[in-house]
mmCIF file of C-alpha atoms in Angstrom:
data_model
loop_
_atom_site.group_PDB
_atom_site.id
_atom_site.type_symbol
_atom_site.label_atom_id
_atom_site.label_comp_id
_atom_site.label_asym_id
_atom_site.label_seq_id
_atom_site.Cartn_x
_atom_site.Cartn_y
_atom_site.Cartn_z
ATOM 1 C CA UNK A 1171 -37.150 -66.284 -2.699
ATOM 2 C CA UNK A 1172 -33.791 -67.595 -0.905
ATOM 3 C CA UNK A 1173 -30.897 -64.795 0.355
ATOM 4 C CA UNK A 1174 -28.564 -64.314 -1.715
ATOM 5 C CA UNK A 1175 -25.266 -66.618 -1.059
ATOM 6 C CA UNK A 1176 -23.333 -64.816 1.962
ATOM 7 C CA UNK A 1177 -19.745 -66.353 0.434
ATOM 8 C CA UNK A 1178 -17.049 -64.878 2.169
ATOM 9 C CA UNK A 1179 -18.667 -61.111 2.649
ATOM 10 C CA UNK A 1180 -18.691 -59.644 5.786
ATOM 11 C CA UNK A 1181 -20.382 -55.811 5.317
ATOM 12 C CA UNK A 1182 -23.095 -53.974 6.772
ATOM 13 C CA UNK A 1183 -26.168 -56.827 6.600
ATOM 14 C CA UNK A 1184 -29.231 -55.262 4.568
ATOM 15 C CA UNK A 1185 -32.531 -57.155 5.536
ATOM 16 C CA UNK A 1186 -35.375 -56.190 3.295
ATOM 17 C CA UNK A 1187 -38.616 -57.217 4.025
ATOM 18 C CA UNK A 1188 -41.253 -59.361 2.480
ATOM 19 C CA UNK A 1189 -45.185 -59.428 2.973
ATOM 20 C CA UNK A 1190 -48.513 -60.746 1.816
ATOM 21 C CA UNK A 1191 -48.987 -57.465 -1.148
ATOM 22 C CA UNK A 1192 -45.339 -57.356 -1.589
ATOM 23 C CA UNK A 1193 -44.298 -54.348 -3.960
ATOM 24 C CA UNK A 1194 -42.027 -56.295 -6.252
ATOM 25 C CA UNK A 1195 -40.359 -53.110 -7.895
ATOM 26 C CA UNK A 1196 -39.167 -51.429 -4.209
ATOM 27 C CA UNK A 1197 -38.380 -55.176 -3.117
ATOM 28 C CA UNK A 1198 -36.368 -55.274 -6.510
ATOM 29 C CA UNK A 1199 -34.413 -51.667 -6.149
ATOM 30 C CA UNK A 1200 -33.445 -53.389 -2.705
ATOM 31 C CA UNK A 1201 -32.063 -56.477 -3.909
ATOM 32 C CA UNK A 1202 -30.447 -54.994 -7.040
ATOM 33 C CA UNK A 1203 -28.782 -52.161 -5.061
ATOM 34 C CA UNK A 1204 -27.288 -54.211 -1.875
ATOM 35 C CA UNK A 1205 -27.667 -58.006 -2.996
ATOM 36 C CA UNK A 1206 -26.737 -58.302 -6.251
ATOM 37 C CA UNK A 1207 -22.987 -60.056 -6.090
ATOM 38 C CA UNK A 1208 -20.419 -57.430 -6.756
ATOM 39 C CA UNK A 1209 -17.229 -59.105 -6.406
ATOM 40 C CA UNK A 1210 -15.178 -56.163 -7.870
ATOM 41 C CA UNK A 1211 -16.185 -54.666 -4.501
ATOM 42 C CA UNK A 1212 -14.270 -57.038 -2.022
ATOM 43 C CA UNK A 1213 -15.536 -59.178 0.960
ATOM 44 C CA UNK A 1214 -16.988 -55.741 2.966
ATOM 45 C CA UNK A 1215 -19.687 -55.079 0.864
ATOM 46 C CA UNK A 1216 -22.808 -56.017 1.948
ATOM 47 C CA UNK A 1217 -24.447 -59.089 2.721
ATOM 48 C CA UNK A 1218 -28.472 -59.402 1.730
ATOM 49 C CA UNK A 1219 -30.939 -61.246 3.882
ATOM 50 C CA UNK A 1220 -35.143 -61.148 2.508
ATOM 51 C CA UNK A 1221 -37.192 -61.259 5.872
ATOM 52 C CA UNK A 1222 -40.831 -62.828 5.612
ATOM 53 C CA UNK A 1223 -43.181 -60.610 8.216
ATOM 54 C CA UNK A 1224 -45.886 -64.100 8.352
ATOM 55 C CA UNK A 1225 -46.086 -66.920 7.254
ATOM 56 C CA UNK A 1226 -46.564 -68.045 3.420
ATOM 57 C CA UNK A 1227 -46.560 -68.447 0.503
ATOM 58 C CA UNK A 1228 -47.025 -64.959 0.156
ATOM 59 C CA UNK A 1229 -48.743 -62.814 -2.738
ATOM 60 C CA UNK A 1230 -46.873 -60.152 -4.829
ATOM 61 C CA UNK A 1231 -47.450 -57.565 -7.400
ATOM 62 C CA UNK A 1232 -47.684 -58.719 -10.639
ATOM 63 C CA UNK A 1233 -49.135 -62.095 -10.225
ATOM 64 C CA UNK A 1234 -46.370 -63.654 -8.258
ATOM 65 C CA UNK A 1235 -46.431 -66.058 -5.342
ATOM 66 C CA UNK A 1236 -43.224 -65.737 -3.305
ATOM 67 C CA UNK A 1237 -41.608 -68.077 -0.367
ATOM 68 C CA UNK A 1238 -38.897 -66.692 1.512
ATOM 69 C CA UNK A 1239 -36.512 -68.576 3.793
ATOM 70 C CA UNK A 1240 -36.165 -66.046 7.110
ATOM 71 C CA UNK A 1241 -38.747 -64.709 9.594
ATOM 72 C CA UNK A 1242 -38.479 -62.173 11.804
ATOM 73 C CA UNK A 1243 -35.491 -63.555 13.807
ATOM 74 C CA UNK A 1244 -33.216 -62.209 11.105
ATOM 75 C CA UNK A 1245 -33.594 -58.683 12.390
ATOM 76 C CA UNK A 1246 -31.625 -59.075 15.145
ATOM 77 C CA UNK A 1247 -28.385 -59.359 13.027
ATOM 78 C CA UNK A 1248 -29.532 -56.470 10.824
ATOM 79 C CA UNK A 1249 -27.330 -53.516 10.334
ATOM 80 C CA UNK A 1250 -29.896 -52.262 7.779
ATOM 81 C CA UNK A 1251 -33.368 -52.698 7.894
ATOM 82 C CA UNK A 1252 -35.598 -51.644 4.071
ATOM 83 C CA UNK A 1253 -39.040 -51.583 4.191
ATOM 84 C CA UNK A 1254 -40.739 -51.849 1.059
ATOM 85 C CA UNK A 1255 -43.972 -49.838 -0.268
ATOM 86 C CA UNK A 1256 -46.416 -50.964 1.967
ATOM 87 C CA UNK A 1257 -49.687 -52.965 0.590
ATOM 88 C CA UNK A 1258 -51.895 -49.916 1.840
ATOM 89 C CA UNK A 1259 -51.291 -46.921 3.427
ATOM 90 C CA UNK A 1260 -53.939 -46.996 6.099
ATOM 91 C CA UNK A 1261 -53.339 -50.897 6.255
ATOM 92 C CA UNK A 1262 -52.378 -52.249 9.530
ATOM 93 C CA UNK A 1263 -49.143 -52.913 10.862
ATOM 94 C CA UNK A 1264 -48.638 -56.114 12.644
ATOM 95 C CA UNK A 1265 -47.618 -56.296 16.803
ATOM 96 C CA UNK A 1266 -44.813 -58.802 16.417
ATOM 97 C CA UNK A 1267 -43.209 -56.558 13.121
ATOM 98 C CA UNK A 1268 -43.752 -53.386 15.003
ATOM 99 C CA UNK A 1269 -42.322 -54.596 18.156
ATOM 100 C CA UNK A 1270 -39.047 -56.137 16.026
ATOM 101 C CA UNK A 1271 -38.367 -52.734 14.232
ATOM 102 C CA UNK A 1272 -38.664 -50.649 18.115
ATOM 103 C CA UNK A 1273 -36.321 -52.900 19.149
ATOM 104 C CA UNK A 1274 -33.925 -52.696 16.495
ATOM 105 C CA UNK A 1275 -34.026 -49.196 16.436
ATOM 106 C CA UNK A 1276 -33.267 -49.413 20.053
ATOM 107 C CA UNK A 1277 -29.889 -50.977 19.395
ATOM 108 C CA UNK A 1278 -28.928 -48.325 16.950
ATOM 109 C CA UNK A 1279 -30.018 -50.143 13.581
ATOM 110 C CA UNK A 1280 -30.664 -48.391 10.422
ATOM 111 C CA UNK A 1281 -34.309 -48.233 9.177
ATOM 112 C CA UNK A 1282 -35.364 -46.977 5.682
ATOM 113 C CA UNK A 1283 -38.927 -46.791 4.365
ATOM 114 C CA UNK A 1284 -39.433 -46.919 0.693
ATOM 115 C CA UNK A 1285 -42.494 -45.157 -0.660
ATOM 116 C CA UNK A 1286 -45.601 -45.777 1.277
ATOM 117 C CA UNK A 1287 -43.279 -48.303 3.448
ATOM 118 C CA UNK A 1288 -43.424 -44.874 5.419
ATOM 119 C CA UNK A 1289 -46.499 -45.943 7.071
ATOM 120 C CA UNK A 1290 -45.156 -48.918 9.015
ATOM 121 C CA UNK A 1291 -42.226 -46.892 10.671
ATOM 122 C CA UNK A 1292 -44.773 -44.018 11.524
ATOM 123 C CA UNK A 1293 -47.004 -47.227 13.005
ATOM 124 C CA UNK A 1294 -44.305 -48.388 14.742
ATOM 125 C CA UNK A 1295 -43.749 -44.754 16.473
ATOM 126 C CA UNK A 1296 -40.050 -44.282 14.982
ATOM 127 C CA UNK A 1297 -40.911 -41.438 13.550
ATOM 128 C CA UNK A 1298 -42.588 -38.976 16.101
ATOM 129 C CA UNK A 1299 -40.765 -35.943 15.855
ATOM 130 C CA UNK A 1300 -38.707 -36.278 13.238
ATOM 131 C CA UNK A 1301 -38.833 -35.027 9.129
ATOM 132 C CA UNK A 1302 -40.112 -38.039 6.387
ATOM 133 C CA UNK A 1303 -41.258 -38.147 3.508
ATOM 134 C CA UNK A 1304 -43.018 -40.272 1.049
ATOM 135 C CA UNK A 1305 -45.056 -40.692 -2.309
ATOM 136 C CA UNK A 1306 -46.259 -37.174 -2.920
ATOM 137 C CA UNK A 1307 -49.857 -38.700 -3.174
ATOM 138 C CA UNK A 1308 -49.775 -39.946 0.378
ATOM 139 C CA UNK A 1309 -48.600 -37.326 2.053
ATOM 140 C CA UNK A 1310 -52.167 -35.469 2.914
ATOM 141 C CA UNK A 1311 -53.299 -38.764 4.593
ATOM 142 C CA UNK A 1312 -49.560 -39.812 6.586
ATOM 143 C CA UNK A 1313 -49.545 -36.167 8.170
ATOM 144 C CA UNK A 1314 -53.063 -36.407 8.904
ATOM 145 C CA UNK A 1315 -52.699 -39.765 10.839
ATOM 146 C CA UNK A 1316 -49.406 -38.614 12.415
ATOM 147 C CA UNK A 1317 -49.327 -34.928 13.307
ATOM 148 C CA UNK A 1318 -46.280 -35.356 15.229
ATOM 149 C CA UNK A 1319 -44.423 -36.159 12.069
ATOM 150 C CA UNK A 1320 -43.005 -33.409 9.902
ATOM 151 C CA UNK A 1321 -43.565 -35.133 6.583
ATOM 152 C CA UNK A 1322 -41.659 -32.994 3.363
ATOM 153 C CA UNK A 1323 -42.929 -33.405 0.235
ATOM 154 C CA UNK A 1324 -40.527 -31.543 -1.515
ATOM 155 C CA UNK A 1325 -37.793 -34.071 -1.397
ATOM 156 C CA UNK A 1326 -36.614 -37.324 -3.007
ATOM 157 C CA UNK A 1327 -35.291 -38.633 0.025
ATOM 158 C CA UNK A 1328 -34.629 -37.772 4.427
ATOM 159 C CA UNK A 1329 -32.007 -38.954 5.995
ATOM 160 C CA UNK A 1330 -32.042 -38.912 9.947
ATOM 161 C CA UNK A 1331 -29.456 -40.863 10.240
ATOM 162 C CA UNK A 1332 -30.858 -44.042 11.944
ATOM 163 C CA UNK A 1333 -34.584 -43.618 10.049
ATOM 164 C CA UNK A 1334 -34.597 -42.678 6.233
ATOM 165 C CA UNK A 1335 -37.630 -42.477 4.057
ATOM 166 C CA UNK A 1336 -37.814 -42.165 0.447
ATOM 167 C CA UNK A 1337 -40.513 -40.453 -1.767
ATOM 168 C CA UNK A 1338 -42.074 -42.428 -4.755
ATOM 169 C CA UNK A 1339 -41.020 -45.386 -6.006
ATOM 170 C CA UNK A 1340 -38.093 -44.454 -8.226
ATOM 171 C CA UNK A 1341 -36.928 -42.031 -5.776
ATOM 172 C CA UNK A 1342 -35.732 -45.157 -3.570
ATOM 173 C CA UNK A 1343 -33.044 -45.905 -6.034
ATOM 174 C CA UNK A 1344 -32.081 -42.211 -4.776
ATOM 175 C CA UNK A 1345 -32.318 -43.081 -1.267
ATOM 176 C CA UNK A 1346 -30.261 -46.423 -1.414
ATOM 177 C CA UNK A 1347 -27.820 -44.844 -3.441
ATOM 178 C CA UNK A 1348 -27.521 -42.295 -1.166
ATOM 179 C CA UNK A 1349 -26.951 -45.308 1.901
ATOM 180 C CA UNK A 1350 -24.229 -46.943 -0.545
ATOM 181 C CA UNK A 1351 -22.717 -43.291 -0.761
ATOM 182 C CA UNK A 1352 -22.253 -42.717 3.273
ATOM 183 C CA UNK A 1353 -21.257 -46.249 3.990
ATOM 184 C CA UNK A 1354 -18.336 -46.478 1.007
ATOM 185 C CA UNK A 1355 -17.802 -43.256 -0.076
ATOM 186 C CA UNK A 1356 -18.671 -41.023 -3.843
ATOM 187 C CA UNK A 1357 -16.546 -42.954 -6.182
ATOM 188 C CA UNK A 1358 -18.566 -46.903 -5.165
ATOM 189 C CA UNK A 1359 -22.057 -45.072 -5.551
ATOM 190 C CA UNK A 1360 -21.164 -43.850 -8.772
ATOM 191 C CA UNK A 1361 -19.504 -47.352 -9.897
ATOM 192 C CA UNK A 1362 -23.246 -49.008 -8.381
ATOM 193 C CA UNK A 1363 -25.295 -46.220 -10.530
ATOM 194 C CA UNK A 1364 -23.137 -46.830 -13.712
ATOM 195 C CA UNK A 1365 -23.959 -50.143 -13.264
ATOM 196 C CA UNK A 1366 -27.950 -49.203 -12.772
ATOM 197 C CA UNK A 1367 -27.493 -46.335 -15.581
ATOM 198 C CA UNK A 1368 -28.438 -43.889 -13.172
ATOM 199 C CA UNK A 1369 -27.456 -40.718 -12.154
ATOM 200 C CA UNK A 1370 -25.543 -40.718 -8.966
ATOM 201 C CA UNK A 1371 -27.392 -38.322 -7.127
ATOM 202 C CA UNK A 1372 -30.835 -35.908 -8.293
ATOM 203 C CA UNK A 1373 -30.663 -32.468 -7.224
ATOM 204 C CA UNK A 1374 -34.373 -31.350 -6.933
ATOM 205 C CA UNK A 1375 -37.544 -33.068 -5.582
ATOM 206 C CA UNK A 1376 -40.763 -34.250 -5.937
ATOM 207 C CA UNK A 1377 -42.504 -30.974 -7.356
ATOM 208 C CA UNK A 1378 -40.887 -31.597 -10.511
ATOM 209 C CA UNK A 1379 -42.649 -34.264 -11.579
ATOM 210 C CA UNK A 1380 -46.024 -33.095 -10.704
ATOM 211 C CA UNK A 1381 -48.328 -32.658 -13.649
ATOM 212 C CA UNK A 1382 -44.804 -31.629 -15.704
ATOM 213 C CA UNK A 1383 -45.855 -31.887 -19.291
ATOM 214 C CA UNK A 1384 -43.882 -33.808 -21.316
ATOM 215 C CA UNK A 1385 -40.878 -32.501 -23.064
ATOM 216 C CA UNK A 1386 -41.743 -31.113 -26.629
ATOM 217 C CA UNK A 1387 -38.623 -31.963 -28.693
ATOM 218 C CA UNK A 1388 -38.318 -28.606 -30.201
ATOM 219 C CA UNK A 1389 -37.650 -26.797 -27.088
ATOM 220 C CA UNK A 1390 -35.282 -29.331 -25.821
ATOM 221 C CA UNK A 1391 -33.529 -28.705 -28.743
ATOM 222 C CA UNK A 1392 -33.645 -24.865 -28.483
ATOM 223 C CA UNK A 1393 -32.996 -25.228 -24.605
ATOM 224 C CA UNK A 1394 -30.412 -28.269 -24.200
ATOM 225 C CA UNK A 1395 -27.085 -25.997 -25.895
ATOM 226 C CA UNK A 1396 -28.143 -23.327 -23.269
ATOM 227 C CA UNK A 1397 -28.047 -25.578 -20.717
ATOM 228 C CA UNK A 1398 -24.869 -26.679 -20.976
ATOM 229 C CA UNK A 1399 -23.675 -22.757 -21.624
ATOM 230 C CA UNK A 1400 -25.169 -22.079 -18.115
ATOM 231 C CA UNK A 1401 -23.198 -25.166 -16.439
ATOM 232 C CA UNK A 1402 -19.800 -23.970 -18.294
ATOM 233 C CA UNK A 1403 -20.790 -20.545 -16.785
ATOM 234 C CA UNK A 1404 -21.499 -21.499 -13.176
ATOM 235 C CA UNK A 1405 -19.208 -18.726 -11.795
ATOM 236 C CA UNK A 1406 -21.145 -15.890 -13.190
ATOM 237 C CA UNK A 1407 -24.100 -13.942 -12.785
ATOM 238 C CA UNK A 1408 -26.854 -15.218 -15.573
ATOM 239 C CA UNK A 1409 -29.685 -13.002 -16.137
ATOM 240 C CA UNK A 1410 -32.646 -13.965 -16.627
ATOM 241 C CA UNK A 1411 -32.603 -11.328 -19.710
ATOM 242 C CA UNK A 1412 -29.661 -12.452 -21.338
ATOM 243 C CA UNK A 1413 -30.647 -16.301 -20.491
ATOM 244 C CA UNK A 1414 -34.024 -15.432 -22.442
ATOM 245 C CA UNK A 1415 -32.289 -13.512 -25.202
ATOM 246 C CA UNK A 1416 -29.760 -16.146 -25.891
ATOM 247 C CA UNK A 1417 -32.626 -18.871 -26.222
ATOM 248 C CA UNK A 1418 -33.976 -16.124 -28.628
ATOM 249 C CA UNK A 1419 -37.437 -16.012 -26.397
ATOM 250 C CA UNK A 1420 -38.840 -13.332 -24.168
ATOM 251 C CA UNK A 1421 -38.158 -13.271 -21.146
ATOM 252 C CA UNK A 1422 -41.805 -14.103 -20.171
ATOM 253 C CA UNK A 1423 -41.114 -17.025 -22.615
ATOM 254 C CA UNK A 1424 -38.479 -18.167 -21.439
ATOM 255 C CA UNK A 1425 -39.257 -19.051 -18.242
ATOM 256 C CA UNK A 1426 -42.191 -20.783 -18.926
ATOM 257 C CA UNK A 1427 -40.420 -23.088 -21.448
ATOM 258 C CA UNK A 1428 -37.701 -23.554 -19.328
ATOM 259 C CA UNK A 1429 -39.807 -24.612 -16.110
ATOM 260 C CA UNK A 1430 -41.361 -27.279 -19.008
ATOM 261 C CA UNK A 1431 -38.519 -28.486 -19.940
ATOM 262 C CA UNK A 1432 -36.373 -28.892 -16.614
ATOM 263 C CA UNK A 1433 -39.867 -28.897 -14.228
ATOM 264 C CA UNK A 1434 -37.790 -25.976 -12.146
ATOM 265 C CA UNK A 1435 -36.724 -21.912 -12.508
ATOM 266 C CA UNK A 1436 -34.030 -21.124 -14.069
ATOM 267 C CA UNK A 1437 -32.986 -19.652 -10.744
ATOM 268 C CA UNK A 1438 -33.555 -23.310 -8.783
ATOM 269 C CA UNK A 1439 -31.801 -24.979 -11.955
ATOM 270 C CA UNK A 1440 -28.648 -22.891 -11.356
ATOM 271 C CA UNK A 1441 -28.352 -23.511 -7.993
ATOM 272 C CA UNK A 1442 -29.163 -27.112 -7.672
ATOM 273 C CA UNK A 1443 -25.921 -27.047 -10.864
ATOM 274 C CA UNK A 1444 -23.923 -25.286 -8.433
ATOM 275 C CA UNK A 1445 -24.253 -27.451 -5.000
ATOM 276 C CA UNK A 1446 -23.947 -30.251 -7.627
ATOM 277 C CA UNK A 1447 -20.204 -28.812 -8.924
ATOM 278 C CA UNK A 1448 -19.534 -27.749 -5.248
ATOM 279 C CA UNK A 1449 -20.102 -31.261 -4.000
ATOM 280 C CA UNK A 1450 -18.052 -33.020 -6.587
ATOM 281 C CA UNK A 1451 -15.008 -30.475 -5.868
ATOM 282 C CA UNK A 1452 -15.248 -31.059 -1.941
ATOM 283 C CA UNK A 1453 -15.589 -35.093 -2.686
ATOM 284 C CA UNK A 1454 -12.693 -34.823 -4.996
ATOM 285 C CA UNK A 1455 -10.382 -32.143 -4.537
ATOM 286 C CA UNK A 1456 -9.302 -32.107 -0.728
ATOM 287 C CA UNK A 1457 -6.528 -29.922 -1.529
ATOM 288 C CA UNK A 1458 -8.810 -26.565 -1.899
ATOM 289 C CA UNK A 1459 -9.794 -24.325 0.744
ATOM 290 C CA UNK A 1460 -14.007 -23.921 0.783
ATOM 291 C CA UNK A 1461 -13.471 -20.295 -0.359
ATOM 292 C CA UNK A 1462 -12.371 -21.265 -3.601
ATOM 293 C CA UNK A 1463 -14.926 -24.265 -3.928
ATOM 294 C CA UNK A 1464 -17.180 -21.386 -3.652
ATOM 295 C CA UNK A 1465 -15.761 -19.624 -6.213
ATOM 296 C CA UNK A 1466 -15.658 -22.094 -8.590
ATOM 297 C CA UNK A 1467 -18.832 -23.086 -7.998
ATOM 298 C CA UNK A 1468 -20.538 -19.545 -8.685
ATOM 299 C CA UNK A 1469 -21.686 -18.989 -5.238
ATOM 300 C CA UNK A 1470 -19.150 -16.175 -5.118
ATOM 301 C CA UNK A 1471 -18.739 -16.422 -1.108
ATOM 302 C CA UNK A 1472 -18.218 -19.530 1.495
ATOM 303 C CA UNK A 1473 -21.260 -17.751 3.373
ATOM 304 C CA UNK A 1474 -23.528 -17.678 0.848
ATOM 305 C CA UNK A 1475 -22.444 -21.161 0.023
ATOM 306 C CA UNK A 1476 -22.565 -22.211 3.529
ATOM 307 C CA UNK A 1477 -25.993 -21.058 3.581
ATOM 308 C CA UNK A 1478 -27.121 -23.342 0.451
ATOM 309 C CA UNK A 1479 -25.563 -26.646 1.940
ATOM 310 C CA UNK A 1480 -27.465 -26.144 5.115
ATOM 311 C CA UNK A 1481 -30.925 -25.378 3.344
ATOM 312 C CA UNK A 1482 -30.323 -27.967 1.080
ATOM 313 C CA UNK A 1483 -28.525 -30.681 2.297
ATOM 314 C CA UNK A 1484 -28.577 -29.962 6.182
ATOM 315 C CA UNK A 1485 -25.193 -30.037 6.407
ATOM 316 C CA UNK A 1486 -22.386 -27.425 6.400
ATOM 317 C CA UNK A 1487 -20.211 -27.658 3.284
ATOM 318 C CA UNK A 1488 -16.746 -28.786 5.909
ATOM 319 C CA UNK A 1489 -19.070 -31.639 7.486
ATOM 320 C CA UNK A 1490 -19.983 -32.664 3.571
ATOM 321 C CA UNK A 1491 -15.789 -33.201 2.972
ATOM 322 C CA UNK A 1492 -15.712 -34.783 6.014
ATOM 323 C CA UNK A 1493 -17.899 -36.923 5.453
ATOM 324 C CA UNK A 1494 -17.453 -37.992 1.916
ATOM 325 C CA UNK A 1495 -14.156 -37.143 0.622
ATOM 326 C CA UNK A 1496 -12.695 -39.078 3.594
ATOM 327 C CA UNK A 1497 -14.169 -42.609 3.115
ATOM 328 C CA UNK A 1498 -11.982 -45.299 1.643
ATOM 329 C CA UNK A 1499 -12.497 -47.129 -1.861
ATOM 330 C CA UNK A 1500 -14.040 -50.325 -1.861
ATOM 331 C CA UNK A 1501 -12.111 -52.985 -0.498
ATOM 332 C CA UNK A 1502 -11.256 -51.205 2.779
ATOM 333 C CA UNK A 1503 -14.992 -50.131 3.320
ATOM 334 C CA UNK A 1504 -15.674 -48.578 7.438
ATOM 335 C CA UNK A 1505 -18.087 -49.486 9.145
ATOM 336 C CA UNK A 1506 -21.678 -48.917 8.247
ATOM 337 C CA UNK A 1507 -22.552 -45.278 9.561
ATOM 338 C CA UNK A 1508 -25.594 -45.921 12.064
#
């Protein structure tokens, strides 16, 4: 498995790493995300390094044998460090790894666990104190081993700024996303997820695909033009009632079909559709004042907006446009936030 050629980049360095039980799909999501060559991006995007934890040839999922050209002496030139789905969560964590990732950490370097990768940054003590999260199926036994973590199962992805964990396995195409979206700004994630034919960003969490029954294609049908009248409607206030009597249901009905269909309320699916407009006008339009984002995006008032963005996203909706709609295109990419 050699690195990817570093050519003439010179971006944030993404080490990923690579064990006997590899997970091939979160390894893949990795690679595909940060090392596949994107030239259209210019010479700051990022460079790719695969780190082997031991020696090998080493086993992977699906049959495969891989051989990778780096050890452990990589890390110290990481800006990014991705740990993988571990090979089982109560599996041990080796000394020489966990002493590698403490010391990076120490020097500021980014950490991200993928899955149940969760379990060899709560081995390695980085996250004591702090929120995680991880495959909803795991959760039980990580915040049974490690009380002192706060671990959220309600979430795709937390990100405490030098130690990020993502939920299941898709939900790490969420979290690197999210990485690509703080280090170059709205407009290069959205070019990557095109590119992956992925949304740029999931409102919502885990819950929603918990035991959801599959979509029956007669209530899509019925429910999918109402959907879209409720996004074209953001700004006012949708009953329940007149939601249910426009889908022709009861109201009883209706929100059982629509939690089905969209694995959410009607009331969470409105105002996940609202932080998501909100978000795209801050990223986009720096020109208007966060009243009338507010307005426009049906929450009415900046303070009940205000309130949203920090129970949601942790952040205040002025620290969002700071911190998004300012970052340069591609091709004049900052430095990697750490």
């Amino acid at each position: 498995m050699p690195n990817a050629p570093a050519s003439s980049l010179r971006g944030p360095h993404v080490v990923t790493l690579v064990y006997d039980g590899l997970c091939t799909f979160e390894f893949g999501v990795a690679y595909e995300i940060f090392g596949l060559p994107r030239p259209e991006m210019g010479d700051d995007w990022y460079r790719f390094s695969a780190c082997a934890i031991e020696d090998g040839p080493l086993r992977a999922a699906g049959g495969l044998t891989v051989q990778v050209d780096r050890g452990l002496d990589v890390l110290a030139d990481a800006d990014l460090i991705i740990v993988p789905g571990w090979r089982g969560i109560g599996a041990p964590v080796p000394a020489p790894l966990i002493a590698e990732l403490q010391s990076a950490s120490s020097r500021g370097t980014r950490i991200m666990s993928l899955c149940s990768g969760v379990a060899v940054l709560a081995a390695a003590g980085l996250l004591a104190g702090r929120k995680a999260t991880t495959h909803w199926c795991y959760v039980d036994s990580i915040a049974a081993r490690y009380p002192d973590i706060t671990v959220d199962a309600d979430v795709l992805y937390v990100d405490e700024d030098s130690v990020l964990t993502a939920a299941g396995s898709a939900a790490a195409i969420d979290l690197c996303l999210h990485v690509v979206r703080r280090d170059f700004g709205p407009d290069v994630a959205n070019s990557v997820a095109r590119r992956l034919v992925v949304p740029p960003h999931r409102e919502g969490g885990q819950a929603q695909y918990i035991e959801t029954p599959v979509l029956k294609q007669r209530e899509g049908a019925r429910l999918g033009p109402l959907l879209e009248w409720m996004r074209e409607r953001l700004h006012d206030d949708q009953a329940i009632a007149t939601l249910a009597a426009r889908a022709g249901m009861s109201v009883r009905t209706f929100q059982r079909r629509f939690e089905a269909t969209t694995g959410m309320s009607p009331g969470e699916w409105l105002l996940g559709e609202r932080l998501r407009r909100a978000r795209d006008l801050l990223e986009k339009q720096a020109a208007i004042s966060l009243d009338d984002v507010a307005v426009a995006s049906g929450f009415g008032s900046l303070a009940t907006m205000r309130h949203h963005f920090r129970e949601r996203l942790a952040v205040s909706p002025s620290d969002y446009r700071k911190r998004f709609a300012a970052l340069k295109p591609a091709g004049s990419v900052p430095s990697p936030l750490r």
